[in-house]
Short mmCIF file of C-alpha atoms and ligand atoms in Angstrom, two decimals:
data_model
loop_
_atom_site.label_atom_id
_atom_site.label_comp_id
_atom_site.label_asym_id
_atom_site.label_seq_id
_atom_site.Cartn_x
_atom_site.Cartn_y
_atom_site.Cartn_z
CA UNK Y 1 0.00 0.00 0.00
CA UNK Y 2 1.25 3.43 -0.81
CA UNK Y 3 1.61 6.09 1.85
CA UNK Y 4 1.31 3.75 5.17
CA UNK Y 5 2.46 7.07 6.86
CA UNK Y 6 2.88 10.65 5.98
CA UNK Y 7 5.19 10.69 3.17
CA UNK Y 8 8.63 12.13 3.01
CA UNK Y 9 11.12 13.82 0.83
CA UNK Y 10 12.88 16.43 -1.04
CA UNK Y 11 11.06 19.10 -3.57
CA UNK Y 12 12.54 21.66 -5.70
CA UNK Y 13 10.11 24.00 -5.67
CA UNK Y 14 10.70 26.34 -2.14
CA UNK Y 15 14.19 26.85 -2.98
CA UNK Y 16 14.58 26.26 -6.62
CA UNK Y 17 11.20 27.44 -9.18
CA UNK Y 18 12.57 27.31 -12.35
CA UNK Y 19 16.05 26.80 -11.68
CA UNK Y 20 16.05 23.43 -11.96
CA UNK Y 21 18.25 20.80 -14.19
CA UNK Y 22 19.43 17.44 -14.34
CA UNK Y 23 22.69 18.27 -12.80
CA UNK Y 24 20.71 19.94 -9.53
CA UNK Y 25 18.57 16.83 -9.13
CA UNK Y 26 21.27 14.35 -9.23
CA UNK Y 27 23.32 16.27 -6.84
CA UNK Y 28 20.45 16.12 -4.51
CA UNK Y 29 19.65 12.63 -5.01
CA UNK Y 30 23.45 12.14 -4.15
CA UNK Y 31 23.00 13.96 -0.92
CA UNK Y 32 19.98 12.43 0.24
CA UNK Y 33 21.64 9.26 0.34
CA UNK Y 34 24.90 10.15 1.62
CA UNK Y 35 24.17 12.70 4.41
CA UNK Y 36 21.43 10.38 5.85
CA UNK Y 37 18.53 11.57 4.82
CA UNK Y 38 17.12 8.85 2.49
CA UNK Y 39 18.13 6.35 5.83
CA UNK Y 40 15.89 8.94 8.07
CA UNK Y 41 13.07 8.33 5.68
CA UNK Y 42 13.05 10.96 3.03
CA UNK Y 43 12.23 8.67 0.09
CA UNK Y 44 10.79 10.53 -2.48
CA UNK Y 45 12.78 13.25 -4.78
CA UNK Y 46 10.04 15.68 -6.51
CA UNK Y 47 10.74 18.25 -9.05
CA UNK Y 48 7.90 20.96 -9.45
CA UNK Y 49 7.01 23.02 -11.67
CA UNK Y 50 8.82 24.58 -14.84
CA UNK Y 51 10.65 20.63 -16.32
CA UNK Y 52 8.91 20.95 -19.49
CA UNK Y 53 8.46 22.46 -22.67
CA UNK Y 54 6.08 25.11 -23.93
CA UNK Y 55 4.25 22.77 -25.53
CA UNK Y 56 3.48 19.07 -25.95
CA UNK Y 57 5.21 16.80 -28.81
CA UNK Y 58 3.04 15.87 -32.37
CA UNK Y 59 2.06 12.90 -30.21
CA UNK Y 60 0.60 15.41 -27.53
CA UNK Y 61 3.11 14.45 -25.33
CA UNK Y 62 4.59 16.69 -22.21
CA UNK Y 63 8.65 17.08 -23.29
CA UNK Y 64 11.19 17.72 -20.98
CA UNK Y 65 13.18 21.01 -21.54
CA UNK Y 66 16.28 19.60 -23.73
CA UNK Y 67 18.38 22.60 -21.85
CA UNK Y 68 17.48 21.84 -18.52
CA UNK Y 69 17.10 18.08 -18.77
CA UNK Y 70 19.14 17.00 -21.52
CA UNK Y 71 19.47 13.08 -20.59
CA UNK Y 72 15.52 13.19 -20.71
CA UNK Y 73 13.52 11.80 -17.86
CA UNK Y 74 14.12 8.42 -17.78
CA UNK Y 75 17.49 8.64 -17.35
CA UNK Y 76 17.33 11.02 -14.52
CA UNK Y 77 14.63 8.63 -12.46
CA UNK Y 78 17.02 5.81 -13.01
CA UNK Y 79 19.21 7.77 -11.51
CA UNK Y 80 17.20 8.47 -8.44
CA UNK Y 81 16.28 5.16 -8.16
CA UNK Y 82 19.94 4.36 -8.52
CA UNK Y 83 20.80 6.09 -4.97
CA UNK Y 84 17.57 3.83 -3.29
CA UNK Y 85 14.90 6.47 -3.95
CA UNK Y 86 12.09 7.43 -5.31
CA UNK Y 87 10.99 9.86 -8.03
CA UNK Y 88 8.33 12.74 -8.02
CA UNK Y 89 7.19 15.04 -11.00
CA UNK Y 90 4.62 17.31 -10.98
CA UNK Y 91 1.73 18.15 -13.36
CA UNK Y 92 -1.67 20.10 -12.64
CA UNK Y 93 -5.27 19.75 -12.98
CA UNK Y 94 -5.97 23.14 -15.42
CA UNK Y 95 -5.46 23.94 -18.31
CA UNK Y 96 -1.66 25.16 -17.61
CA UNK Y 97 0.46 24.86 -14.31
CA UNK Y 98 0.95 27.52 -12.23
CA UNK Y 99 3.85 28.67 -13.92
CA UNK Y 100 2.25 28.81 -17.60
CA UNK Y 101 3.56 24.98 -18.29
CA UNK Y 102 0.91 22.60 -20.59
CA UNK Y 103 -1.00 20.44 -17.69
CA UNK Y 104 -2.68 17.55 -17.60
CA UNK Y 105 -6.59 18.66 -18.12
CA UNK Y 106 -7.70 16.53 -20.53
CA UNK Y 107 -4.89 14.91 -21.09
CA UNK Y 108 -4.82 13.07 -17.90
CA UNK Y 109 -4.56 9.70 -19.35
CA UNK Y 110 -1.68 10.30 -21.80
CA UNK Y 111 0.26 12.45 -19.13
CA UNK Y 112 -0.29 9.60 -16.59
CA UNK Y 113 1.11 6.87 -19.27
CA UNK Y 114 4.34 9.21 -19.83
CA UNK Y 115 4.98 9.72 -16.42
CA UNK Y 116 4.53 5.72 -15.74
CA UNK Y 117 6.98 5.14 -18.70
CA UNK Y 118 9.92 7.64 -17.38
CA UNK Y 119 9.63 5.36 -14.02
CA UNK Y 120 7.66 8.66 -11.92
CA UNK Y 121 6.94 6.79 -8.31
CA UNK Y 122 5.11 10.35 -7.04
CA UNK Y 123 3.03 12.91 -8.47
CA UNK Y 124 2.07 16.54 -7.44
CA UNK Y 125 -1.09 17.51 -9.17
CA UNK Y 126 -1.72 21.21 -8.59
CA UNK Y 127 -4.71 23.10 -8.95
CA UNK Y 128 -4.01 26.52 -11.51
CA UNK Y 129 -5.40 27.73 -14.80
CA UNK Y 130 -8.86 25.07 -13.93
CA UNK Y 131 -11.79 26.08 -15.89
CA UNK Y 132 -14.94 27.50 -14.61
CA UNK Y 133 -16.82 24.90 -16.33
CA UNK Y 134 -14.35 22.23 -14.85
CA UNK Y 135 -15.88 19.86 -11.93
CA UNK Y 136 -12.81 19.73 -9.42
CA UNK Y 137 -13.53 16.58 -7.92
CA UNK Y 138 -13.61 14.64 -10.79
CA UNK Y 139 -10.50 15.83 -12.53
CA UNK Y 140 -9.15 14.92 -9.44
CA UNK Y 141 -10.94 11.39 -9.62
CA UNK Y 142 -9.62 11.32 -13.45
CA UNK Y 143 -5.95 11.56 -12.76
CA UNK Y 144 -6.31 8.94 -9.92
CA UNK Y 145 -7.91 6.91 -12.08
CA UNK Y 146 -5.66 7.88 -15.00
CA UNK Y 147 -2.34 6.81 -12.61
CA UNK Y 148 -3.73 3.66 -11.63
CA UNK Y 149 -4.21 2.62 -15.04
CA UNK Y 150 -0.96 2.44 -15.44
CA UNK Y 151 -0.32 -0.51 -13.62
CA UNK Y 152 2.46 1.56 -11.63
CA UNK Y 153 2.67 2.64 -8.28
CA UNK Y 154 2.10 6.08 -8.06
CA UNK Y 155 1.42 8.46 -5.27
CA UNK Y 156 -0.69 10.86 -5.63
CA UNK Y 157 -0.13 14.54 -4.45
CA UNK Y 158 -3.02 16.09 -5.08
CA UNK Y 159 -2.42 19.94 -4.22
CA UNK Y 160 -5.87 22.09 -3.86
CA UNK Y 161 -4.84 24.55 -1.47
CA UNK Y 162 -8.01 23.75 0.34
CA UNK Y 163 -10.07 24.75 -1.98
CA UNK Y 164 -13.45 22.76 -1.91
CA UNK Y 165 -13.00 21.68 1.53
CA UNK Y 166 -10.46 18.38 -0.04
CA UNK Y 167 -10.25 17.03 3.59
CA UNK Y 168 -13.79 15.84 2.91
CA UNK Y 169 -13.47 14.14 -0.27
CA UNK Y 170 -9.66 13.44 -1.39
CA UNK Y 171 -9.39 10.09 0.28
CA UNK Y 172 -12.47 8.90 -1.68
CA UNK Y 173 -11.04 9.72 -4.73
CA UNK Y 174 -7.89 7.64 -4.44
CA UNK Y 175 -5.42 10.68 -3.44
CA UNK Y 176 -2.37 9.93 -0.80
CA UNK Y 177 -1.84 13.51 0.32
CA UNK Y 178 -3.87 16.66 -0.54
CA UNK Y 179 -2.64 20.07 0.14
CA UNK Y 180 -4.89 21.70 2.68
CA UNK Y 181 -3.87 25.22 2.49
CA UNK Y 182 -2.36 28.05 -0.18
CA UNK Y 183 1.41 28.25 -0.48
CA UNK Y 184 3.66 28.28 2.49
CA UNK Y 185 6.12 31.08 2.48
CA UNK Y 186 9.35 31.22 4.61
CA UNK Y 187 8.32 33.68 7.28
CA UNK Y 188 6.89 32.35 10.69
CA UNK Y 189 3.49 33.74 10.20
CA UNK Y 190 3.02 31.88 7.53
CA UNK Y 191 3.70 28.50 8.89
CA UNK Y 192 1.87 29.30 12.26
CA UNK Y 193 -1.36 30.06 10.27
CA UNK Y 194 -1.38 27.55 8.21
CA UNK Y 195 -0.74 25.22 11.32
CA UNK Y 196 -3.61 27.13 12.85
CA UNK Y 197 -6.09 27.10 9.47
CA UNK Y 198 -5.74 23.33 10.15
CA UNK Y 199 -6.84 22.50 14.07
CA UNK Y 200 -10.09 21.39 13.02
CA UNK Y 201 -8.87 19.05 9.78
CA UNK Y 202 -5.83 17.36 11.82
CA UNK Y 203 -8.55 14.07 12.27
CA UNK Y 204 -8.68 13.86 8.28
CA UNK Y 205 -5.48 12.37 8.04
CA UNK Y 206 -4.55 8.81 8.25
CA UNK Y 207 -2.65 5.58 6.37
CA UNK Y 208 -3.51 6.14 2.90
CA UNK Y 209 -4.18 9.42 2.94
CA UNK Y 210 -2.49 12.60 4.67
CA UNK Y 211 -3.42 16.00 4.75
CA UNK Y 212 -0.66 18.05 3.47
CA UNK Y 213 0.14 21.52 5.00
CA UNK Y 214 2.86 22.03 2.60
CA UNK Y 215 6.89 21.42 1.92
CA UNK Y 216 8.98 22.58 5.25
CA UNK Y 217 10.94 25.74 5.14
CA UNK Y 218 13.00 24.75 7.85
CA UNK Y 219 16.62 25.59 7.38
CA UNK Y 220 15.94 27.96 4.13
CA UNK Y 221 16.86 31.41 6.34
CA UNK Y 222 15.60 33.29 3.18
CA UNK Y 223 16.52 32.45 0.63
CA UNK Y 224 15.11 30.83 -2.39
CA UNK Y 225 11.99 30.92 -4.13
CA UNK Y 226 9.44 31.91 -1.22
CA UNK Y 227 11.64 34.04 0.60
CA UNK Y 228 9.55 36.69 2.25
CA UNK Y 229 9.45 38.60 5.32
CA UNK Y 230 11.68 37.80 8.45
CA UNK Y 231 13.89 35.15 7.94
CA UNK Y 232 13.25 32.42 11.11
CA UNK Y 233 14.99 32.08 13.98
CA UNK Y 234 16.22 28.40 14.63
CA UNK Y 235 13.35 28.06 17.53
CA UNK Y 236 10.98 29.14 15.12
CA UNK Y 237 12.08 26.58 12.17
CA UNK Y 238 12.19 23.93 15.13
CA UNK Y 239 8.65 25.05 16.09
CA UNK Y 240 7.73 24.39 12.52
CA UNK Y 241 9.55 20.96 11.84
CA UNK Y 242 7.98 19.86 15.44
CA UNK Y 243 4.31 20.93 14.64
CA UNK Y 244 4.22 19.10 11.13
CA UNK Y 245 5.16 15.80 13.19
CA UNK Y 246 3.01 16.37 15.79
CA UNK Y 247 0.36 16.79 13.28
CA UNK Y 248 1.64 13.76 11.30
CA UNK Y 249 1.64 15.10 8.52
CA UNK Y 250 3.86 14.78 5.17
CA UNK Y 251 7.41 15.84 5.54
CA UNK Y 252 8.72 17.35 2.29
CA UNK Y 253 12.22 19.05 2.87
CA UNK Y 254 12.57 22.16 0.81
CA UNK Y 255 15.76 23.92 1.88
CA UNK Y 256 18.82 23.97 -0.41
CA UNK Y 257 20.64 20.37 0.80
CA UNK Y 258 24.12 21.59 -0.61
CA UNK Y 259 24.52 23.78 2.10
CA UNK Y 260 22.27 23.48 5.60
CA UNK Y 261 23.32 24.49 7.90
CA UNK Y 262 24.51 21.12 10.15
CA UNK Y 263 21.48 22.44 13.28
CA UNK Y 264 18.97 21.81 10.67
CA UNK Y 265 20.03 18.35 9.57
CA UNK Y 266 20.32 17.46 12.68
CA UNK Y 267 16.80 18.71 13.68
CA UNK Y 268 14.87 16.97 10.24
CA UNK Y 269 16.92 13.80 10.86
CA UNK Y 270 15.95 14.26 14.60
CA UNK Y 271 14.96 10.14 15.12
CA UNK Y 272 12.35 11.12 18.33
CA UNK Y 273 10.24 13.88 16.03
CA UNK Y 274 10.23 11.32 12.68
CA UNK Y 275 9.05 8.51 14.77
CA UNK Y 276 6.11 10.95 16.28
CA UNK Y 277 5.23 11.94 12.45
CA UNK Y 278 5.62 8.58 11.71
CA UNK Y 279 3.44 6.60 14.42
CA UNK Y 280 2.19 3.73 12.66
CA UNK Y 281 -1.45 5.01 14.36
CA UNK Y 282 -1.49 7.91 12.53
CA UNK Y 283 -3.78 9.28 15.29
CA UNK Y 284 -3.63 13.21 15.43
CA UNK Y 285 -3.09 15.60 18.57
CA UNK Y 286 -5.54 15.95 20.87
CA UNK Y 287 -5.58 19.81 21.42
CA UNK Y 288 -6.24 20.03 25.21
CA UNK Y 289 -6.28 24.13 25.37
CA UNK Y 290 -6.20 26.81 23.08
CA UNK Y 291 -5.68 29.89 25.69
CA UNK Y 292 -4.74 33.39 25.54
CA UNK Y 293 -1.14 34.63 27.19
CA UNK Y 294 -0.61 37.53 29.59
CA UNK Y 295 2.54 39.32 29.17
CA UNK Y 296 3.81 42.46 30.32
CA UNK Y 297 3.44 46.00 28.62
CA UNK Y 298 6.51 47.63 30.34
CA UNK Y 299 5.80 51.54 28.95
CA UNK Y 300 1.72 51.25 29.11
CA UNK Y 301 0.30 54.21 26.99
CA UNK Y 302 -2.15 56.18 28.19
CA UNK Y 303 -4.94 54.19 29.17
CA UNK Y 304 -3.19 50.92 29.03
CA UNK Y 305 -2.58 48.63 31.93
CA UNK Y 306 0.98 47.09 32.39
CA UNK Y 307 0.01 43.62 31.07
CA UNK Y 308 -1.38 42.65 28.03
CA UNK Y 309 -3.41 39.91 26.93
CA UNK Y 310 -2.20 38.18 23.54
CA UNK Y 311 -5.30 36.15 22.38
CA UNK Y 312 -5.06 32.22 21.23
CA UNK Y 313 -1.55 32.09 21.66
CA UNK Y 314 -0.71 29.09 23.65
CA UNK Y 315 -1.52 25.65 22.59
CA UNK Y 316 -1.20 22.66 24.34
CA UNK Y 317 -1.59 19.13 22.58
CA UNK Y 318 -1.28 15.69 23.49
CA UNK Y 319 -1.46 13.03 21.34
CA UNK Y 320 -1.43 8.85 21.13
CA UNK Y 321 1.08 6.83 20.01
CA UNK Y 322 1.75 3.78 19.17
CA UNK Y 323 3.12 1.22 22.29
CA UNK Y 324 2.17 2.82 24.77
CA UNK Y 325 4.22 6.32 24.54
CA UNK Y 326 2.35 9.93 24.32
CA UNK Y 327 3.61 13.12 23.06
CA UNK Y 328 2.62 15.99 25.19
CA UNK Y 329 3.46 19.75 23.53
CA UNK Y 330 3.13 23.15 24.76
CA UNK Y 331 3.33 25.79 22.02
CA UNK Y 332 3.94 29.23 22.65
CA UNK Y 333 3.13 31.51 19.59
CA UNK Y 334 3.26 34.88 21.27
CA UNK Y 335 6.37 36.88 21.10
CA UNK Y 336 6.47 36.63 25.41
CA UNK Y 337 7.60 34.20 27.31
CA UNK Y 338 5.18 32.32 29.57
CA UNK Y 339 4.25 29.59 32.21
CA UNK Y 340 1.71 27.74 30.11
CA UNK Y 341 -0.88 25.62 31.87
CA UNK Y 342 -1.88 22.40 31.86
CA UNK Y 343 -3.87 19.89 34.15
CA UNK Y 344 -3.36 16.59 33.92
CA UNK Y 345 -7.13 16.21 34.50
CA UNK Y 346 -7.44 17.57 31.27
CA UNK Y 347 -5.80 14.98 29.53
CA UNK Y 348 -7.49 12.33 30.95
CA UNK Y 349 -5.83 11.86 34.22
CA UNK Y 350 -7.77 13.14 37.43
CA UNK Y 351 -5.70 12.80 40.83
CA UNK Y 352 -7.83 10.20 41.95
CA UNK Y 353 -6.47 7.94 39.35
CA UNK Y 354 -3.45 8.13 41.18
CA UNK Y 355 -1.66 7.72 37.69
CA UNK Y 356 1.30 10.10 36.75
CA UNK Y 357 3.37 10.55 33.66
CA UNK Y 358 6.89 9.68 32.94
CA UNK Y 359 8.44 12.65 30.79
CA UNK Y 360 11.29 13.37 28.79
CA UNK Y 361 12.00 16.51 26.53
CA UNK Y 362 12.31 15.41 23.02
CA UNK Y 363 14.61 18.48 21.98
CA UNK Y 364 17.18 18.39 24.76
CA UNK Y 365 16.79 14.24 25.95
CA UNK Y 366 16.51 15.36 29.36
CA UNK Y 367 14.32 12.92 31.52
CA UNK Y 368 12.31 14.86 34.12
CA UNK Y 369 11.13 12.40 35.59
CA UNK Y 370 7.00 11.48 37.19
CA UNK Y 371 4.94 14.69 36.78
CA UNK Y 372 1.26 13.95 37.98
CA UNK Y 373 -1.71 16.80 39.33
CA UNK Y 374 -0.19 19.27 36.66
CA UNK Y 375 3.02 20.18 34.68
CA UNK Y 376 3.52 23.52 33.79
CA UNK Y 377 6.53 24.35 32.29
CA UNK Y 378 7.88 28.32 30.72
CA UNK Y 379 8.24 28.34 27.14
CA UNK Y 380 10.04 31.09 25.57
CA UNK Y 381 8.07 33.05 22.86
CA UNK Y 382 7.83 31.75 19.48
CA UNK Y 383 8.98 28.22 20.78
CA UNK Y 384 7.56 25.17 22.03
CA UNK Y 385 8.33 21.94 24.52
CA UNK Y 386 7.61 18.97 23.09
CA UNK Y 387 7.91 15.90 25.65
CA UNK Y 388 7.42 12.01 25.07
CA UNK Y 389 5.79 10.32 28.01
CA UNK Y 390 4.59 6.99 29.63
CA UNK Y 391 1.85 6.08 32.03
CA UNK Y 392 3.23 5.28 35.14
CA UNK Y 393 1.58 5.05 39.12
CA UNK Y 394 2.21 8.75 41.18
CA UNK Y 395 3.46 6.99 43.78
CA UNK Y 396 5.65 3.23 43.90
C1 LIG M 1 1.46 26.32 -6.68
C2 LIG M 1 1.72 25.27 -5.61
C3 LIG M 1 3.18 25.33 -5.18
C4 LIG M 1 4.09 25.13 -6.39
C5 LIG M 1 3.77 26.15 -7.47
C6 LIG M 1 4.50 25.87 -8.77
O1 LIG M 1 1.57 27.62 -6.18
O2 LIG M 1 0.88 25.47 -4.51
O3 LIG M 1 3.45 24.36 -4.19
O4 LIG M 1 3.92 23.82 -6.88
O5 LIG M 1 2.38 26.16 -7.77
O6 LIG M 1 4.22 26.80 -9.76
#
């Protein structure tokens, strides 16, 4: 079965657009499997948009740019698969892709059989340049249909944005990931509200089928193709890695590999947060609290108190895995620091149960040892404390 858990990979698109080519992709196919990636579970290596030709072959066939991919497609996935990975194009659903490409509308079938014949393992299917008259669900259903015709293993990417409410409907027509919101951009608003504009969908996710909230910026500090705004802080980028496995969601790397910095290797090939995205459960977080945080206002203006209240800032999750372990997060997206609350009670485990749990901080491997009535720990601004646990009795 294809997508058991939330995929993983590499995709050109954050850092590269349109500068792609062959040599590019082999280079990070050669990475991946030296630096440890590929061994940490980053499989698939996608290129995105702008690969092809302005326009299809006499056949109606897409055509690889001769000047950016001169040894054709084939060659390169034979490549990929070379190194012990797999390979991921990318088509769309409209009329063109986003970048003014030919697509796939109505040629779903054809586009499906090339891609099956160059050895593609993974396909994006984005959502541009779709006609008004155009019913989105089954184009959607077409391609799927159109890849499994084939006869060849294909995941499908489908990437809506969230447009027609896809956490509804993609699983039922055959698609392994759908994107759930528009595009992420390297800044930490944008990953914080697209974490957010996802709290209520984190249930429609599971083997088979993921939501998708979008390749990681983690590690890009700017620059690329969605640079924009502050670059992130490294708490910020770990906030961001450590959300999208607590969510268990798809984990698409999309930083330059020829140069990360060595923090943020470390951090993506961190083995505690891949096996939380990758609980064979797939259950989701159980958000315990959404609350507000109080911080100081040090020069109040007039008619301001010296505190201030920053609304649905803190978060505090807790989520099932697999063999009896938990993962228990606090998330602190105001720029203050602050104590943030939370009960046991309100994860299930009242005093009178006389039950505690066994903690240890994922990012720093420190074991803290039995916390039961309540655990409240500080958590800088813009940061977050992500802990593993285990049921254990308060008192032995
Ligand atoms: C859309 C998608 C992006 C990327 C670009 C390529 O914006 O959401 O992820 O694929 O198209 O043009």
């Amino acid at each position: 079965m294809i997508a058991q858990r939330p995929p993983m990979g590499w995709n050109s698109w954050n850092t590269f657009g349109d500068k792609i080519n062959d040599s590019l992709i082999r280079e990070m196919a050669d990475l991946m499997a030296e630096k440890g990636y590929r061994d940490a579970g980053y499989e698939y290596l996608v290129i995105d948009d702008c690969w092809s030709l302005r326009e299809r072959d006499a056949e109606g066939r897409l055509v690889p740019d001769p000047q950016k991919f001169p040894h054709g497609m084939k060659d390169l996935a034979d490549y990929v698969h070379s190194k012990g990975l797999k390979f991921g194009m990318y088509s769309c659903a409209g009329v063109m892709t986003c970048a003014g490409y030919p697509s796939s509308y109505d040629h779903e079938f054809v586009d499906a059989e090339t891609f099956a014949s160059w050895g593609v393992d993974f396909l994006k299917y984005d959502f541009c340049h779709f006609p008004e008259t155009g019913d989105c669900r089954t184009r959607y259903q077409t391609m799927s249909m159109a890849l499994k015709s084939t006869g060849r293993d294909i995941l499908f990417s489908a990437c809506n944005w969230g447009q027609h409410e896809p956490w509804y409907w993609m699983r039922s027509v055959g698609a392994h990931m759908y994107r759930s919101t528009g595009d992420i951009m390297d800044n930490y608003i944008s990953f914080t509200d697209i974490f957010k504009s996802q709290l209520n969908n984190l249930g429609m996710s599971a083997n088979g089928c993921f939501n998708d909230m979008d390749m990681l910026t983690v590690g890009m500090g700017g620059k690329g193709n969605v640079g924009l705004g502050k670059v992130c802080t490294y708490e910020e980028y770990r906030m961001q890695f450590a959300l999208w496995c607590l969510a268990g969601v798809p984990l698409m790397m999309g930083a330059d590999l020829r140069n990360l910095d060595p923090r943020y290797l470390a951090l993506m090939q961190n083995r505690d947060l891949i096996r939380i995205d990758q609980d064979e459960e797939c259950r989701p977080p159980y958000l315990i609290r959404k609350g507000n945080i109080t911080a100081s206002n040090p020069n109040p203006k007039e008619g301001e108190y010296p505190w201030r209240e920053i609304k649905d800032a803190s978060f505090t999750f807790f989520r099932h895995l697999s063999h009896g372990e938990f993962a228990l997060a606090y998330v602190n997206m105001s720029d203050a620091e602050s104590r943030i609350h939370c009960e046991l009670v309100d994860l299930g485990l009242p005093v009178s149960s006389g039950m505690a749990l066994e903690i240890r901080d994922v990012f720093t491997g420190e074991q803290l040892g039995k916390k039961a009535d309540y655990f409240n720990p500080v958590v800088p601004g813009h940061d977050m404390k992500l802990y593993l646990c285990r049921l254990t009795k308060a008192r032995e």
